[in-house]
XYZ file of C-alpha atoms in Angstrom:
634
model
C -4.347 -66.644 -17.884
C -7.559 -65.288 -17.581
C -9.715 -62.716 -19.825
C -10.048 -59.090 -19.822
C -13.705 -58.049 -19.717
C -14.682 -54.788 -19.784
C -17.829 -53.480 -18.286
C -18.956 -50.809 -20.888
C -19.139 -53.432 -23.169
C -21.251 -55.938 -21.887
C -24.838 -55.686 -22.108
C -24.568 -52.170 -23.162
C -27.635 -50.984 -24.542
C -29.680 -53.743 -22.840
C -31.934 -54.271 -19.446
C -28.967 -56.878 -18.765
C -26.769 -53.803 -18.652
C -28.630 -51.727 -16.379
C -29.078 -55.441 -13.895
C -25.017 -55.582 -14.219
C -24.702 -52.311 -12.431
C -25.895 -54.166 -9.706
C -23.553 -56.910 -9.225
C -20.307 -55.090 -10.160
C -17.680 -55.186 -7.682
C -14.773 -52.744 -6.279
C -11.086 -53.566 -5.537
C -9.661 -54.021 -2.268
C -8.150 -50.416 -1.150
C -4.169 -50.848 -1.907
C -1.628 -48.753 -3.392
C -2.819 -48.777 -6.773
C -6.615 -48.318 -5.811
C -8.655 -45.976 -7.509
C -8.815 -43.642 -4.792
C -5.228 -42.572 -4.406
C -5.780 -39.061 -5.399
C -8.296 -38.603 -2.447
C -6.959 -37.108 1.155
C -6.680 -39.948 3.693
C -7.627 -39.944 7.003
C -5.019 -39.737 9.587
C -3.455 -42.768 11.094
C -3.942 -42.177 14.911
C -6.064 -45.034 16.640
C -4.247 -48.007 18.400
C -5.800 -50.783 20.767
C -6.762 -48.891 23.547
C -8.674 -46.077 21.366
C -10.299 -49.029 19.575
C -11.277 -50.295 22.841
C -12.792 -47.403 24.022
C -14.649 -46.509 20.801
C -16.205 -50.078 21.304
C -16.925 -50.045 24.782
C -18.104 -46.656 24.395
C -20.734 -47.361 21.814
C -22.031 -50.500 22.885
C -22.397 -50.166 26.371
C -25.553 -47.568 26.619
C -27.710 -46.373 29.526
C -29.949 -49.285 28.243
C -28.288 -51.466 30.808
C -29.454 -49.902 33.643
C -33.122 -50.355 32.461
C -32.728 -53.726 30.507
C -32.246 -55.684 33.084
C -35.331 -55.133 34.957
C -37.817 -55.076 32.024
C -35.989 -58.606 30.920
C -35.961 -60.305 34.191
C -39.414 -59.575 34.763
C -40.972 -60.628 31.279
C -38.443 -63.309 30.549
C -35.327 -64.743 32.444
C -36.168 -64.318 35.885
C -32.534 -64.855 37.640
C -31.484 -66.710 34.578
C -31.214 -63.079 33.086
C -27.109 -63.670 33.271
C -27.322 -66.740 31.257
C -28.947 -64.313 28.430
C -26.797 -62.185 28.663
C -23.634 -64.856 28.114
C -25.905 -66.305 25.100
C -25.899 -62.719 23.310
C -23.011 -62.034 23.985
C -21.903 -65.925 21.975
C -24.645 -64.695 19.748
C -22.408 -61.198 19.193
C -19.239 -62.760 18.875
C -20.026 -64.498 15.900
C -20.623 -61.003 13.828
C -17.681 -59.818 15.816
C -15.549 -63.023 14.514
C -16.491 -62.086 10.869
C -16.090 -58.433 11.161
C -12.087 -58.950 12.477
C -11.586 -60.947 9.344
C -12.864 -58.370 7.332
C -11.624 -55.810 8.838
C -8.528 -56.915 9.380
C -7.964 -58.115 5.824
C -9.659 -54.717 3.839
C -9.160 -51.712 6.181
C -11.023 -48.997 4.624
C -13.231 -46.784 5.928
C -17.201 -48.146 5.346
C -17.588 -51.052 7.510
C -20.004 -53.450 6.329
C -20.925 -51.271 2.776
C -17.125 -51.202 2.212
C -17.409 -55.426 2.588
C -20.364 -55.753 0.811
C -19.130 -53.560 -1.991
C -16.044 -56.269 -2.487
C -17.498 -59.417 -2.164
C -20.861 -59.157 -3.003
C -21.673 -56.055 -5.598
C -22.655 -52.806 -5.966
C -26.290 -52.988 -5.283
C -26.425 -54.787 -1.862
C -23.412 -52.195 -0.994
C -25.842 -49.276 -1.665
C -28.390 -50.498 0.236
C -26.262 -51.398 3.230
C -24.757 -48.467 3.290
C -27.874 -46.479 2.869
C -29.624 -48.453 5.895
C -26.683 -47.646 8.219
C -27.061 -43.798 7.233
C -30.739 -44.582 8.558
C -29.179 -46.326 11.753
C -27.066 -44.008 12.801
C -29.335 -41.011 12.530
C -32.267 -42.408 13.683
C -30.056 -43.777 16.702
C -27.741 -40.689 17.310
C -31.339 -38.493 17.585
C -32.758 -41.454 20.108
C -30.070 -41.378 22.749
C -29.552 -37.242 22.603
C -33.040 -37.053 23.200
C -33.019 -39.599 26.384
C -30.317 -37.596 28.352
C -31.824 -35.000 29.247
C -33.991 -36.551 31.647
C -31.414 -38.839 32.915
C -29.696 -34.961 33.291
C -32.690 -33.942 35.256
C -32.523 -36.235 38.139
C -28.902 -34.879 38.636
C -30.591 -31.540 39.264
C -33.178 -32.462 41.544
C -35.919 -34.405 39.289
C -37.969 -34.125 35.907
C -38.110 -30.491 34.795
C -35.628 -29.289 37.036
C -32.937 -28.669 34.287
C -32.317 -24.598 33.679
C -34.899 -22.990 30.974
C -32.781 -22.797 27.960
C -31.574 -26.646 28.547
C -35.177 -28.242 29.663
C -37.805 -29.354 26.892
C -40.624 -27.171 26.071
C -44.134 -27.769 24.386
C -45.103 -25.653 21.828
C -48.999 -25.924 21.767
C -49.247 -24.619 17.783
C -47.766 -27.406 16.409
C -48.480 -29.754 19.339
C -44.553 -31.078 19.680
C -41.793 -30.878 22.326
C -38.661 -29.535 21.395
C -35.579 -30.634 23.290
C -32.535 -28.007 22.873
C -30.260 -29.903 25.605
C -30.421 -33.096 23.088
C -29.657 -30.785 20.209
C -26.600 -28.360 21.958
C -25.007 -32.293 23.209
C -25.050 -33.470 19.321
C -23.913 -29.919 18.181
C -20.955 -30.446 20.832
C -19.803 -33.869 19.535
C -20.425 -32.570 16.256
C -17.853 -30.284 17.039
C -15.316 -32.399 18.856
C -15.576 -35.006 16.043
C -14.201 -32.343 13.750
C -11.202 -31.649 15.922
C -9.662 -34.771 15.207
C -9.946 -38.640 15.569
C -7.463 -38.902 18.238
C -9.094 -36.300 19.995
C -12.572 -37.142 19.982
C -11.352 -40.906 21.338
C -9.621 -39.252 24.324
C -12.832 -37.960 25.158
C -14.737 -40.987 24.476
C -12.276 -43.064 26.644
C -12.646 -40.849 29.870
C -16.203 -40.527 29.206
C -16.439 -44.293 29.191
C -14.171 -44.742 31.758
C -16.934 -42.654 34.167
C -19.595 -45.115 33.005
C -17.516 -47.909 33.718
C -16.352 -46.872 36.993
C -20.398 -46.864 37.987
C -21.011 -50.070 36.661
C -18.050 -51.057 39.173
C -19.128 -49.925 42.103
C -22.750 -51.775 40.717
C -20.973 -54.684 41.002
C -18.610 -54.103 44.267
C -21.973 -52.686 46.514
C -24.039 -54.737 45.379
C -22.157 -58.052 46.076
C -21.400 -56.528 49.273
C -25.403 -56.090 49.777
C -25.798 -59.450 48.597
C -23.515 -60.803 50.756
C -24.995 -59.150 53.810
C -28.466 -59.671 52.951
C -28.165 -63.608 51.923
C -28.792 -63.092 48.147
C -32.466 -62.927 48.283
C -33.189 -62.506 45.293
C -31.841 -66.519 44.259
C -34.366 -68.023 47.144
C -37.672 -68.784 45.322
C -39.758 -71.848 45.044
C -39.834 -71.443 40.764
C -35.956 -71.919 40.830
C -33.551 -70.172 38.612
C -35.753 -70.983 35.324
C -39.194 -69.678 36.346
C -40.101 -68.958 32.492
C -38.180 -72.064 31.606
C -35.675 -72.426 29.005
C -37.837 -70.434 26.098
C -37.970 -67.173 28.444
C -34.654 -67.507 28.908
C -33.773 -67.858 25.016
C -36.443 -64.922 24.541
C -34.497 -63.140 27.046
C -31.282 -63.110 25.071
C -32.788 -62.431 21.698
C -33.789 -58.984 23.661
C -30.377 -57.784 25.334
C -28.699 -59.020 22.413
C -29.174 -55.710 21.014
C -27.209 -54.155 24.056
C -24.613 -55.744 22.418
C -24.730 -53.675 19.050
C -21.819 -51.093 18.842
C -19.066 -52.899 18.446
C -19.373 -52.556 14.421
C -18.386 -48.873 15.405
C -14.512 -50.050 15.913
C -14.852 -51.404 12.084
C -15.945 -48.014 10.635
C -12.399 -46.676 12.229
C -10.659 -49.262 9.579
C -8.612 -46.806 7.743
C -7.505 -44.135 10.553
C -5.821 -47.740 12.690
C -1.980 -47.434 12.973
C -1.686 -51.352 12.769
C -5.432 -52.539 11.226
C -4.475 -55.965 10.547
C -3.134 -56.849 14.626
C -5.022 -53.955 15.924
C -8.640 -53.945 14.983
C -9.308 -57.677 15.564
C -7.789 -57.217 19.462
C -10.213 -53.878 19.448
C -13.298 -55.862 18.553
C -12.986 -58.356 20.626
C -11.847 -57.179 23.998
C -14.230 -54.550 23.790
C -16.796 -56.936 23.377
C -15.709 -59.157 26.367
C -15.228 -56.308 28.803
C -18.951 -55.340 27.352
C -20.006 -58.775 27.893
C -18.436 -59.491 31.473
C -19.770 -56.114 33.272
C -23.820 -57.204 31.493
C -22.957 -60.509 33.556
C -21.379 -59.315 36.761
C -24.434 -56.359 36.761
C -27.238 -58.917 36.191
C -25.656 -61.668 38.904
C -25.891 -58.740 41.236
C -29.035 -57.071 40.621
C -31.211 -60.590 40.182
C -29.817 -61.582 43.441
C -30.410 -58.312 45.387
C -34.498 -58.097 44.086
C -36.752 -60.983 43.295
C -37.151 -60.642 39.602
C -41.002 -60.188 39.861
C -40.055 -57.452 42.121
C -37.704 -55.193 40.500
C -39.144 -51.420 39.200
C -38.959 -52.023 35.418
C -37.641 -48.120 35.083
C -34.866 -47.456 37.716
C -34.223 -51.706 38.635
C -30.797 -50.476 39.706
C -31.747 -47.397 41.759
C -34.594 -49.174 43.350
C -32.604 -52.384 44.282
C -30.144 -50.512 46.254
C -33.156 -48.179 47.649
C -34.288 -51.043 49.021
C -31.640 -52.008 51.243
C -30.935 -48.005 52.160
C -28.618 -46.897 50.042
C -30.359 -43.675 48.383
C -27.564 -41.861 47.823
C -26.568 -44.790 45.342
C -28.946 -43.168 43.279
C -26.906 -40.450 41.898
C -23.967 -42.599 41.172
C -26.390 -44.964 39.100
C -27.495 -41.476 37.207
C -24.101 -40.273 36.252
C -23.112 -43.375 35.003
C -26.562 -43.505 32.477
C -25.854 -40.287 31.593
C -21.826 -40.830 30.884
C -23.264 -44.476 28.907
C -25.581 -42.047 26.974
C -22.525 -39.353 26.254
C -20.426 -41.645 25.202
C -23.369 -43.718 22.811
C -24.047 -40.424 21.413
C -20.542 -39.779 19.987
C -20.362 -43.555 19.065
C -23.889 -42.926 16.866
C -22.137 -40.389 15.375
C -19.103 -41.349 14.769
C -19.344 -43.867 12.037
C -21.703 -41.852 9.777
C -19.342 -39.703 8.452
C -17.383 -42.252 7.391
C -19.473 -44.483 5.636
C -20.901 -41.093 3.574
C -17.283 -40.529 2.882
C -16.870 -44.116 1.647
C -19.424 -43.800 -0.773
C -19.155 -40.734 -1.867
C -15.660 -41.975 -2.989
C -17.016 -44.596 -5.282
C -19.734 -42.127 -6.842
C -22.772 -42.920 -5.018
C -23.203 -39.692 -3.419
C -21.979 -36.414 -4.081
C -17.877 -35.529 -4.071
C -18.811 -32.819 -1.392
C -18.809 -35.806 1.355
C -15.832 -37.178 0.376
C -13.497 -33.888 1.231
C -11.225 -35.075 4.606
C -10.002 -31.308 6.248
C -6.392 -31.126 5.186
C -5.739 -29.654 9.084
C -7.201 -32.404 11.203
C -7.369 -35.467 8.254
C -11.283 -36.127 9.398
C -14.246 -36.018 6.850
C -15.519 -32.550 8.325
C -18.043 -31.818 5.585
C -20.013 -34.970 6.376
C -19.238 -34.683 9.967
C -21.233 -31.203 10.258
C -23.751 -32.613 7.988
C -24.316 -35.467 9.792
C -24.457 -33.323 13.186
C -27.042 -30.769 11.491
C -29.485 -33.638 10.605
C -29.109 -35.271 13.894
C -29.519 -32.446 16.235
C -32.404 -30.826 14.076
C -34.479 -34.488 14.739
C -33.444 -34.512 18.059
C -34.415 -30.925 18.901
C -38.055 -31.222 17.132
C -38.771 -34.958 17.380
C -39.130 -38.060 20.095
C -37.910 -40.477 17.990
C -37.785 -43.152 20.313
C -40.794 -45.102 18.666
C -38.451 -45.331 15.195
C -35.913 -46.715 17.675
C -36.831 -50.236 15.993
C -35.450 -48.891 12.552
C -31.884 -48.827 13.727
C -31.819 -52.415 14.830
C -32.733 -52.644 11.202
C -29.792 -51.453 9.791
C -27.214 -53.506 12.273
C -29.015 -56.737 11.462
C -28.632 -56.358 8.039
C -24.826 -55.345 7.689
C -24.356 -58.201 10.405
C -25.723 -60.802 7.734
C -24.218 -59.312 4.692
C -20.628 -59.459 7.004
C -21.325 -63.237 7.378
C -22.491 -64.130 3.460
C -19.430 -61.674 2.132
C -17.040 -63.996 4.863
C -17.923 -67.069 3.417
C -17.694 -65.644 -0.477
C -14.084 -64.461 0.566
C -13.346 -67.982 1.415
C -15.163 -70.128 -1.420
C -15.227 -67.845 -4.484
C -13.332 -64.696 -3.834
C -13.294 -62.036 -6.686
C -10.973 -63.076 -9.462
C -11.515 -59.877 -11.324
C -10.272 -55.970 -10.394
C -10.945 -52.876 -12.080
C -8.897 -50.566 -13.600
C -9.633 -47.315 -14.397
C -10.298 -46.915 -18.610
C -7.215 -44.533 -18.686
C -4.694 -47.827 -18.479
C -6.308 -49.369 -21.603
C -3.361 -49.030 -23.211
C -1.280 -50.910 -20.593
C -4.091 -53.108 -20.592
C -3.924 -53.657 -24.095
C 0.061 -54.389 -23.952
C -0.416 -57.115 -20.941
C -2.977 -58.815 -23.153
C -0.824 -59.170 -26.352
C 2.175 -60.033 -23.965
C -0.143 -62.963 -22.762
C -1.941 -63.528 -25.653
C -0.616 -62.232 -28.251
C 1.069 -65.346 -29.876
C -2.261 -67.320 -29.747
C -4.202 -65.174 -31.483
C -1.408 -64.729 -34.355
C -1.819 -68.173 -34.939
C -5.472 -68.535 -34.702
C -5.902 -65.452 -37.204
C -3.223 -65.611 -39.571
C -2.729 -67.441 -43.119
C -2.210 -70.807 -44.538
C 1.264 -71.001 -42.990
C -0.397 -71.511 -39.257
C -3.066 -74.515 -40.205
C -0.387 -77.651 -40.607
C 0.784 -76.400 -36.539
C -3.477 -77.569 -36.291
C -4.615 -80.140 -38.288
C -1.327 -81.554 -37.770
C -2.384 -84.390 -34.826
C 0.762 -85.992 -34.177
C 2.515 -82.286 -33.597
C -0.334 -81.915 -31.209
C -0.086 -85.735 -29.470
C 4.179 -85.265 -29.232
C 4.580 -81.285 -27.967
C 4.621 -80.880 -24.793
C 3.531 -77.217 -24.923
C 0.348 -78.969 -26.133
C -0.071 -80.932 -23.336
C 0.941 -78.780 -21.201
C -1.800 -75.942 -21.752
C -4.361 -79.467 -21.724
C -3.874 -80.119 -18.943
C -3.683 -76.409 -17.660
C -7.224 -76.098 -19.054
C -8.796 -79.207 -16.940
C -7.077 -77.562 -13.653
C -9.193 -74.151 -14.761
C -12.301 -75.932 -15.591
C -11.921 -78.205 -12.713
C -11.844 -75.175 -10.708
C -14.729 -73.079 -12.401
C -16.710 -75.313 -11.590
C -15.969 -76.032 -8.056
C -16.801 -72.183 -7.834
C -20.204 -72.028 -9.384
C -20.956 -74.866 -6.666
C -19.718 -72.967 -4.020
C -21.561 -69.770 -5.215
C -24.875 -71.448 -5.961
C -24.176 -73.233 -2.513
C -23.803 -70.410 -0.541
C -26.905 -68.717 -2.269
C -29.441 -71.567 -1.278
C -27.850 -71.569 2.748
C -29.155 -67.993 2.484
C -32.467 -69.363 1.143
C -33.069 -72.275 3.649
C -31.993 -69.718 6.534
C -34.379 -67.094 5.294
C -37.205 -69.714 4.750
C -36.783 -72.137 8.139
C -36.752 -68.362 10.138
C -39.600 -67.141 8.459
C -41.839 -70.240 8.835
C -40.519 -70.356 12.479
C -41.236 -67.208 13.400
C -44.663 -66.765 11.530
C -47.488 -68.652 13.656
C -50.174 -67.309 11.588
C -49.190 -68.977 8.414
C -51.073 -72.647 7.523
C -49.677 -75.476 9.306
C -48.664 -77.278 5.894
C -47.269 -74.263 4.467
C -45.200 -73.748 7.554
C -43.841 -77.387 8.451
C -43.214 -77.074 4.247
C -40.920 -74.259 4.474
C -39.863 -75.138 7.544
C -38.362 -78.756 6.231
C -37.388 -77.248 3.121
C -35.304 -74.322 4.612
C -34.010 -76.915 6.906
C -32.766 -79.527 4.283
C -31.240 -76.442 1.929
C -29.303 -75.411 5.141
C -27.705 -78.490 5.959
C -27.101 -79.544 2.756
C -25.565 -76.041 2.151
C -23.475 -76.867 5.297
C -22.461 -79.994 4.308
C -21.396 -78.907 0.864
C -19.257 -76.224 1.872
C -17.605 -78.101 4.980
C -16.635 -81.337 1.847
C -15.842 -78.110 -0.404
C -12.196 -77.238 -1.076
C -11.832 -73.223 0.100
C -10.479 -71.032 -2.703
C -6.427 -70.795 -2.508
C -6.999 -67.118 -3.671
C -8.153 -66.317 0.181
C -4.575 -66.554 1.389
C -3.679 -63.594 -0.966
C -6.944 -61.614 -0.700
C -6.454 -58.104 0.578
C -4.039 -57.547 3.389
C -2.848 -60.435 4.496
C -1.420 -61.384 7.799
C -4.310 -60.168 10.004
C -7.392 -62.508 11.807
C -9.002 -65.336 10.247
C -12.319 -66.127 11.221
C -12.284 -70.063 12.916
C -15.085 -72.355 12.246
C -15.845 -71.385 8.217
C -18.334 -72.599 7.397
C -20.361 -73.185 10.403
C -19.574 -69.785 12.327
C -21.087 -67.627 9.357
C -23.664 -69.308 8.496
C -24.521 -69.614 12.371
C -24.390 -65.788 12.002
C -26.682 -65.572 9.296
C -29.049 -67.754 11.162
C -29.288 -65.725 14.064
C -29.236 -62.160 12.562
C -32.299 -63.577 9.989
C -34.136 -64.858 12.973
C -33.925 -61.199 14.484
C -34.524 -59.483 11.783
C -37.481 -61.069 11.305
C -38.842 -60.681 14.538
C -38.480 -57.306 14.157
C -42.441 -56.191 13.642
C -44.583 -55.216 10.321
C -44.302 -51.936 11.389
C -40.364 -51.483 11.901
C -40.310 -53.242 8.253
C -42.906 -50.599 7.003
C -41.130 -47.632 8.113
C -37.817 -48.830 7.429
C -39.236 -50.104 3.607
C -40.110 -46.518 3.113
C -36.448 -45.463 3.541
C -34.981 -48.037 1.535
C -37.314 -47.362 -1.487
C -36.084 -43.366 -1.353
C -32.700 -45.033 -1.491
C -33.999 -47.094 -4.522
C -34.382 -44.098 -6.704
C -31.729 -42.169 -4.973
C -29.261 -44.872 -6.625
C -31.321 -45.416 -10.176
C -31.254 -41.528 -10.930
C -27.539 -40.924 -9.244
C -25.290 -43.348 -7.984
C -25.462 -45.949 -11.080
C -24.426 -43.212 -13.386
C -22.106 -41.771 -11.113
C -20.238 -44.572 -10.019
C -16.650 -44.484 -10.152
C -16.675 -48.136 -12.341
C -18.699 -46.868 -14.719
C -16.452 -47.046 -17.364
C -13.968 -49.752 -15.424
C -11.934 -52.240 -16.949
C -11.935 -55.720 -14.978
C -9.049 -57.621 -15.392
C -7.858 -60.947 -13.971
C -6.370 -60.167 -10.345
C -3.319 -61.738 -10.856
C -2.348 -59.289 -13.970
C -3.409 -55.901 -11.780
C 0.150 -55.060 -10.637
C 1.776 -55.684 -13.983
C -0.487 -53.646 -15.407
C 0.047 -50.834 -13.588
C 3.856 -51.357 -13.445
C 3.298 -50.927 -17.441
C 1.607 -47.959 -16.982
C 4.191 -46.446 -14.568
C 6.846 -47.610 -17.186
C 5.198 -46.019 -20.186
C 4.939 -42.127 -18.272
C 8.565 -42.500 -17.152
């Protein structure tokens, strides 16, 4: 049956109450949510506008500068086996996120996840990293396409006056007013409408596509003519060996990132649960074959200690004549950077709306435009701080921060998978108006026990009576009822604690791995410790029954991740190992941000939070309860 708890009165008063804050967790969006009085978005995206919000955002002019800079420093021509790794490497977050996705189609992305299956605090600080990603990352790519615009018009500093960058001696910065008039421009398209701004993305991408094409078409050509010189060297395909190779994918996985984009669209997807999963994933195969087809080329046209580590592309087909190709490469970067931009942006507004929905942030970011059924508040808030960085900053040494951000909702995708499956939430809350429905379910399922338990002398024989108790069946009945529920509270708190110490060992094997400066016996230590708690965590959860409750979790009927629970924690594995790697001072800057958020949640969003005063109540008795309520206003 279950047991109503309500949060207000559990550790009220106490330190325990503030901690609980932390951990409390938010119902799956559904008719009866919480939310129902708020405007939605509009319902306008299908497959192909999922496809090229994906493709859009992922593929960036990084590409056409990756490759060379890799090659070089790590792969040599083995750079398209990196690129196929990543990519693996990608699909694993992209395996997780279609579940999720798929299954609670809200808009959010990873906070909205986290928020669900994990609690309130790690939501907030998700959520409040990817406010950092975005930004930081929408300011980065507006301010690298105006150079990239340049070359169009003849070379550097050839753009008109009130377009090109200008130092201002005073205060000793460069100010960049093409970068802010582009993210004023999407700004303003992304307030027209989602279906709109999509169209644009889609033809914008279709430009950068169309130039990684004819990459691939001239250059095999070239190769073809020219006897692939590039493949013809006495160090064979693995001059760095298999580490440069592996050290090769761990960099261009990050050209991979944008995908999680498509996820943030959730709630404005015609048909989420068959939709998003076939938007996440072909755009991340078309992503992944043109990275391969672009490397085979370009490795075989140049001799990997030969390529320009700026313009690799340009220069390769420079090399053979073909200047003119040069232009073609340049409109393609700058289309890639376009159509990053409004992928940067994009998702921001959304995941400010999400929050500001459950209380975290102000109601003002919440509003969605009646007319176009976008959030257009946080839209033009998100464009004002974006272009004003852009404009006055060169961000690109913060670019670091937003890999920070993507890492960490990619892990906290993979843990809340693998809670979904072994211990989803058993408990929703209710909003403290439907106590009294509440209150009516309880005595309706209850009620008669606690008569007997409380009233007089007439209810004891019924307990001290044993043979009544050895010969009803009712008796036995509710016995045996009681060893199913214990039976399966405690296969939960082994899951839970389970999963927990995976996330240990993974944390502690990556950090000794990656570390070289720590003592040997401290690192081989946490090395074999994180190693044992891994596959023992592994083990556990592969002999552990899944909960029956993730059949019935959310909307139903969409993807299911494959591969639970080796695929997540896989994911986790990788995305700690990356994160990690990141530097001490990406970790600095980006601990700077998170400790703002700290105190922006202690002094706001705890006492704001829209289950504040919630009532949880077992799952199964949610809809009955509100059926009572819609019963007792009729």
């Amino acid at each position: 049956m279950g047991v109503l708890v309500d949060s207000k009165n559990e550790g009220s008063g106490s330190s325990w109450g503030g901690l609980r804050s932390l951990i409390r967790r938010k119902q799956v969006d559904s008719a009866n949510s919480m939310r129902s009085g708020h405007h939605q978005l509009a319902k306008e995206l299908t497959v192909p506008h999922l496809i090229a919000i994906g493709v859009g955002s992922t593929i960036g002019a990084g590409v056409y500068i990756l490759v060379g800079t890799v090659a070089r420093e790590h792969s040599g021509p083995a750079l398209t086996i990196s690129f196929l790794i990543a990519g693996i490497a990608a699909a694993l977050s992209a395996f997780c996120y279609a579940e999720l996705a798929s299954r609670c189609p809200s808009a959010g992305s990873a906070y909205h996840y986290s928020y669900i299956c994990v609690g309130e605090g790690v939501a907030w600080l998700i959520g409040w990293a990817l406010i950092l990603e975005y930004t930081i990352g929408g300011a980065a790519v507006a301010r690298g396409i105006s150079p990239n615009l340049a070359l169009l018009f003849g070379g550097e500093n050839s753009l008109p006056i009130f377009l090109a960058r200008q130092h201002i001696p005073g205060l000793d910065i460069v100010v960049d007013p093409c970068a802010a008039l582009l993210v004023s421009s999407v700004t303003g398209l992304l307030c027209v409408g989602i279906k709109e701004s999509t169209v644009v993305q889609g033809i914008v991408t279709t430009a950068n596509v169309c130039a990684m094409i004819f990459v691939i078409v001239a250059g095999s050509y070239l190769g073809y003519k020219t006897g692939w010189p590039g493949y013809e060297l006495p160090t064979g395909y693995f001059p760095f060996g298999v580490d440069g190779m592996l050290a090769g994918s761990a960099t261009v996985f990050f050209s991979y990132i944008g995908f999680d984009s498509v996820a943030s669209t959730a709630e404005e997807v015609k048909n989420p649960q068959r939709d998003l999963p076939l938007g996440i994933a072909t755009a991340l195969s078309i992503c992944c074959g043109l990275y391969m087809l672009v490397s085979i080329v370009i490795v075989g046209l140049v001799p990997y200690y030969a390529m320009d580590p700026d313009t690799p592309i340009s220069s390769a087909f420079s090399s053979h004549g073909m200047q003119w190709a040069a232009y073609i490469i340049t409109v393609g970067a700058v289309t890639a950077l376009c159509s990053t931009l409004m992928g940067s942006i994009l998702p921001q507004p959304r995941i400010l709306m999400a929050m500001a929905r459950d209380g975290l942030l102000p109601s003002f970011f919440s509003d969605v435009n009646i007319h176009s059924q976008v959030p257009v508040k946080s839209t033009l808030a998100t464009g004002l701080v974006a272009a004003t960085l852009s404009f006055f900053m060169d961000v690109s040494e913060l670019a670091g921060m937003v890999s920070v951000g993507t890492l960490l909702a990619f892990t906290m995708v993979a843990i809340s998978v693998l809670i979904l499956r072994y211990v989803p939430p058993d408990e929703v809350p209710l909003p403290s108006s439907l106590q009294e429905s509440i209150d009516s379910v309880t005595l309706g399922y209850g009620g008669e026990t606690l008569e007997i338990s409380s009233s007089g002398d007439s209810s004891k024989p019924l307990l001290i009576n044993k043979n009544v108790a050895v010969d009803c069946p009712i008796i036995e009945k509710q016995e045996a009822e009681a060893s199913t529920n214990l039976s399966e509270e405690n296969r939960r708190k082994i899951a839970g604690w389970t999963i927990m110490l995976t996330c240990v060992g993974a944390f502690s094997l990556t950090f000794a791995a990656s570390n070289l400066w720590l003592p040997s016996l401290l690192r081989f230590t946490l090395c074999g410790v994180g190693g044992i708690l891994l596959l023992s965590g592994l083990a556990m959860l592969t002999f552990i029954d899944q909960d029956d409750a993730r059949h019935n979790f959310g909307h139903t009927g969409g993807f299911i991740c494959p591969f639970v629970p080796l695929l997540p924690i896989a994911c986790i594995l990788i995305n700690l190992y990356l994160l990690i790697n990141l530097g001490a001072a990406t970790w600095a800057r980006v601990s700077i941000w998170l400790l703002l958020g700290v105190f922006v949640y202690v002094f706001y969003g705890r006492t704001h939070s829209s289950l504040l005063d919630a009532v949880y109540v077992p799952a199964a008795h949610a809809d009955e309860i509100y059926r009572s309520s819609g019963d007792a206003l009729a």
